[in-house]
mmCIF file of C-alpha atoms in Angstrom:
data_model
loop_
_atom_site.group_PDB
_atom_site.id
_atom_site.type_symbol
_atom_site.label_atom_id
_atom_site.label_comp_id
_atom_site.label_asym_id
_atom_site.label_seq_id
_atom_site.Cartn_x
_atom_site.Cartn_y
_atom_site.Cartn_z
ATOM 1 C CA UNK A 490 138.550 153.513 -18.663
ATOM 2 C CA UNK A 491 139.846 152.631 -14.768
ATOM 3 C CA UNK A 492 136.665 152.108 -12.702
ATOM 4 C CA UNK A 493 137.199 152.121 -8.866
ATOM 5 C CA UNK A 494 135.080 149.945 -7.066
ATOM 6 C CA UNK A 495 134.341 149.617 -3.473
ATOM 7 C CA UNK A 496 131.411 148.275 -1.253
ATOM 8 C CA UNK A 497 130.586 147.614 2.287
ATOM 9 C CA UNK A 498 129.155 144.138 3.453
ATOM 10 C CA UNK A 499 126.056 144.917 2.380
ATOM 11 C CA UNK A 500 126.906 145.414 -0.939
ATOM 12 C CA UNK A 501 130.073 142.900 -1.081
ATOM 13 C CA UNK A 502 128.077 140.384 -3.208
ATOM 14 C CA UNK A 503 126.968 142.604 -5.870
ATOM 15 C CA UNK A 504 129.783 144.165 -5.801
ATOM 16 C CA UNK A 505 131.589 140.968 -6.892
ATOM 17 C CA UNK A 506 128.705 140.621 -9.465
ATOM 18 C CA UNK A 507 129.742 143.649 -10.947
ATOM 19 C CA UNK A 508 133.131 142.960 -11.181
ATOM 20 C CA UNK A 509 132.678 139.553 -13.240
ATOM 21 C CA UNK A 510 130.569 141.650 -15.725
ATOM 22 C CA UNK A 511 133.448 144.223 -15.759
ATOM 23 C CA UNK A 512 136.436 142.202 -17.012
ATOM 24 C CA UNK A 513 134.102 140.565 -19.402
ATOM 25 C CA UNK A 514 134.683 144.755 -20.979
ATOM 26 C CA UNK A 515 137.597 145.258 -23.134
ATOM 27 C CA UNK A 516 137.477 148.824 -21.929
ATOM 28 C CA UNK A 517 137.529 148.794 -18.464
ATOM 29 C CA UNK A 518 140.544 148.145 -15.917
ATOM 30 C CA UNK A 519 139.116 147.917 -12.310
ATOM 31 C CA UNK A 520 140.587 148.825 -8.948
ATOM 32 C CA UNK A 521 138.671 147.465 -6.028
ATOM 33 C CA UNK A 522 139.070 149.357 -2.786
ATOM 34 C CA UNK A 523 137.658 146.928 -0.852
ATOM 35 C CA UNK A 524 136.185 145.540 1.618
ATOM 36 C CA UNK A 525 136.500 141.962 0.930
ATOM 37 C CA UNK A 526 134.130 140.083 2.658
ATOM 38 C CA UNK A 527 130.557 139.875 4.346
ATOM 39 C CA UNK A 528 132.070 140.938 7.366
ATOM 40 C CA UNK A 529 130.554 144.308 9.028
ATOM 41 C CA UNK A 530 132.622 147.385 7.857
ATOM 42 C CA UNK A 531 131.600 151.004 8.076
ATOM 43 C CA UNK A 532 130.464 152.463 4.297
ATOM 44 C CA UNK A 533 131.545 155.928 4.933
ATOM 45 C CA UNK A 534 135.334 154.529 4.421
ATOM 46 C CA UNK A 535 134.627 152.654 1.193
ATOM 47 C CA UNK A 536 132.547 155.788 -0.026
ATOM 48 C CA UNK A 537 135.203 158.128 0.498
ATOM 49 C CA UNK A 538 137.782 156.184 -0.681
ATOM 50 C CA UNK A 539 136.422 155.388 -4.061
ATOM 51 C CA UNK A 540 135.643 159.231 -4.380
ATOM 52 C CA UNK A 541 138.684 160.226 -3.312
ATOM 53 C CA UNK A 542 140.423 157.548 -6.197
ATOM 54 C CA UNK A 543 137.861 159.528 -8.863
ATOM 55 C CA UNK A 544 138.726 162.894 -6.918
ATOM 56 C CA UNK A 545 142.325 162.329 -7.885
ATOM 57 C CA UNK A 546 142.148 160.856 -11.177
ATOM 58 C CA UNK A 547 143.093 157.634 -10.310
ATOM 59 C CA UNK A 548 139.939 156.355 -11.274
ATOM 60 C CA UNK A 549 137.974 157.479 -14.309
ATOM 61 C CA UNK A 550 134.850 156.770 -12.500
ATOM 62 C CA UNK A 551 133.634 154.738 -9.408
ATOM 63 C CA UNK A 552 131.269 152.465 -8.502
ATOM 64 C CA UNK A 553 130.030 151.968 -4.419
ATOM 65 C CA UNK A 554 127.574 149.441 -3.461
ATOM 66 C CA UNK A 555 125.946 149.484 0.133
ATOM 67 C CA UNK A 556 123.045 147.828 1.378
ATOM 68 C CA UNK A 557 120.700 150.497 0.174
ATOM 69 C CA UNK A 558 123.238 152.436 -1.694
ATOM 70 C CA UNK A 559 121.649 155.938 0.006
ATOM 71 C CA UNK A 560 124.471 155.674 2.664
ATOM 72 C CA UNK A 561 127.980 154.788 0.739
ATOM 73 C CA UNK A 562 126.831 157.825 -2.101
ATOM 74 C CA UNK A 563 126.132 160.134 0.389
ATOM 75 C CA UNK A 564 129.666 159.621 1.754
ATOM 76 C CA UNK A 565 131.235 159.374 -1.764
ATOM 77 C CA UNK A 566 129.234 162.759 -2.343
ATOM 78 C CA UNK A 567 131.156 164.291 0.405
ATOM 79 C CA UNK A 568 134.252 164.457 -1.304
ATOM 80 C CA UNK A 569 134.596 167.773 -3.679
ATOM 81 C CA UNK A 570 134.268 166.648 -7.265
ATOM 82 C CA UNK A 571 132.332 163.716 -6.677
ATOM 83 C CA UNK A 572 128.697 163.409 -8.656
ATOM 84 C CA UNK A 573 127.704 160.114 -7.051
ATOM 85 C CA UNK A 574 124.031 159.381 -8.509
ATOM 86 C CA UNK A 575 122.005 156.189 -6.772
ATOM 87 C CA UNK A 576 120.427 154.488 -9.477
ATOM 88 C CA UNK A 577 117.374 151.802 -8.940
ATOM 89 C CA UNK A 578 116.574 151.677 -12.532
ATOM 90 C CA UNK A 579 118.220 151.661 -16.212
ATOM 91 C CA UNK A 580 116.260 155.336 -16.798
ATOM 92 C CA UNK A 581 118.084 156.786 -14.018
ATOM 93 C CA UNK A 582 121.868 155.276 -14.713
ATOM 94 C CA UNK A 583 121.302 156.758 -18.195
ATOM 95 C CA UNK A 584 119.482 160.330 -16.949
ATOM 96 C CA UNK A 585 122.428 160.494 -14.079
ATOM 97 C CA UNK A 586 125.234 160.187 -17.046
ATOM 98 C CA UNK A 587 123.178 162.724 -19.561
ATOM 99 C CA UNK A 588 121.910 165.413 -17.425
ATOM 100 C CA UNK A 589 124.356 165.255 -14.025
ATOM 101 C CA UNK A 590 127.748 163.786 -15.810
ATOM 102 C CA UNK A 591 127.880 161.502 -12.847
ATOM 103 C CA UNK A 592 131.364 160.195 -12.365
ATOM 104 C CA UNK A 593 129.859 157.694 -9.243
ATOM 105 C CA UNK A 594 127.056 155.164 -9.561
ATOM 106 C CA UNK A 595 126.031 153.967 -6.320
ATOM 107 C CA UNK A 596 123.684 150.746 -6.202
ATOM 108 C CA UNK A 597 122.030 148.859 -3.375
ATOM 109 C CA UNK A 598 122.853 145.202 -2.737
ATOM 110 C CA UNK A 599 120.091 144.534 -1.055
ATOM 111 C CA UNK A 600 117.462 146.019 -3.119
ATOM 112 C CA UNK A 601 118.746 145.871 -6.624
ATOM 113 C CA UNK A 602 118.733 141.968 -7.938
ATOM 114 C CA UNK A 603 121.925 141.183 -9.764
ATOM 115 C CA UNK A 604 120.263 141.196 -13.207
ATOM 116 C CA UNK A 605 118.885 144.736 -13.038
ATOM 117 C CA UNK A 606 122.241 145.738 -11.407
ATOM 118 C CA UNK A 607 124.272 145.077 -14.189
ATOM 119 C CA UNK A 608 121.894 146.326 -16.703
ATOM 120 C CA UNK A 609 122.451 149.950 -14.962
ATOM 121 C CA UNK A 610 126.152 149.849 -14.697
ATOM 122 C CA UNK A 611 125.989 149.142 -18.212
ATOM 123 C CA UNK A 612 124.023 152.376 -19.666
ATOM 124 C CA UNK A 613 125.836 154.189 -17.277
ATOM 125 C CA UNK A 614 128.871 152.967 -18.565
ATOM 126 C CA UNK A 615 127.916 153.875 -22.453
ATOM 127 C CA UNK A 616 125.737 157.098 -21.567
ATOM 128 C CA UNK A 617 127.859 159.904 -23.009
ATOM 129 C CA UNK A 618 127.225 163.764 -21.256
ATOM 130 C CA UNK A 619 124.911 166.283 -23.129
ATOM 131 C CA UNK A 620 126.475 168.910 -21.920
ATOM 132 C CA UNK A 621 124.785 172.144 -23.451
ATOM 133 C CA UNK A 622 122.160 173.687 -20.237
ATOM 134 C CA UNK A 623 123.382 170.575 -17.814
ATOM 135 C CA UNK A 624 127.006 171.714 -18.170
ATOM 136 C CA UNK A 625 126.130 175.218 -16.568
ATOM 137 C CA UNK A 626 124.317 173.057 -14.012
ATOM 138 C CA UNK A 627 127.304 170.577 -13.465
ATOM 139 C CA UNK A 628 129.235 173.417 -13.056
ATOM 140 C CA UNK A 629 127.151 174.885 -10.372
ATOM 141 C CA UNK A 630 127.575 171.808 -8.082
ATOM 142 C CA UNK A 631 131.497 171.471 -8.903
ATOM 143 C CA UNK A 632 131.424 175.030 -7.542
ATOM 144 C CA UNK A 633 129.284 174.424 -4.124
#
């Protein structure tokens, strides 16, 4: 699986967090988009640019990190295909893979310790889609 992965300086720490516990996965190939340091950057350019790599199917799925994570998966979630879900807790990385077949986890840097943070990327790594009633509904927003 190719996970893009891209953060702004809020979420630059975690993000490199995330990526340590990543190639520790036989499965998973990562492309970081960026940025690459603590220095201020504007999220809407990371956001879009890891949704646009998912978009495209250069990515499998994508990962965004922000301060808060609200504003880097709202921009991911502006690009058309893009299910970015912001997860604060294991429950909702595994809910946002059954229910919404979210191919974007957004996380907070700021507001999600480093433990819990890589606890979530994991279920929402190995969550599998229902499918079944959520697929009509996954449908639905692949159509708005």
């Amino acid at each position: 699986m190719i996970i893009a992965i891209a953060s702004d300086h809020g979420g630059y720490a975690l993000k490199e967090k995330i990526k340590e516990y990543l190639r520790e996965r036989e499965d998973v190939k990562i492309v970081d988009l960026g940025t690459n340091s603590e220095e201020s950057v504007d999220y809407p350019v990371y956001g879009k640019a890891c949704g646009e790599a998912v978009a495209s199917g250069k990515a499998d799925r994508g990962i965004v990190v922000c301060g808060t994570g609200i504003g880097i998966s709202i921009a991911a979630n502006k690009v058309k295909g893009i299910r970015c879900g912001l997860c604060t807790s294991v429950e909702m990385a595994r809910l946002t893979r059954q229910h919404n077949n979210a191919n974007m986890l957004a996380l907070g840097g700021r507001t999600t310790d480093e433990e819990l943070a890589i606890r979530i990327t994991e279920t929402w790594l190995d969550t599998e889609f229902e499918g079944g009633r959520h697929k009509r509904r996954t449908d639905m927003l692949d159509n708005m």
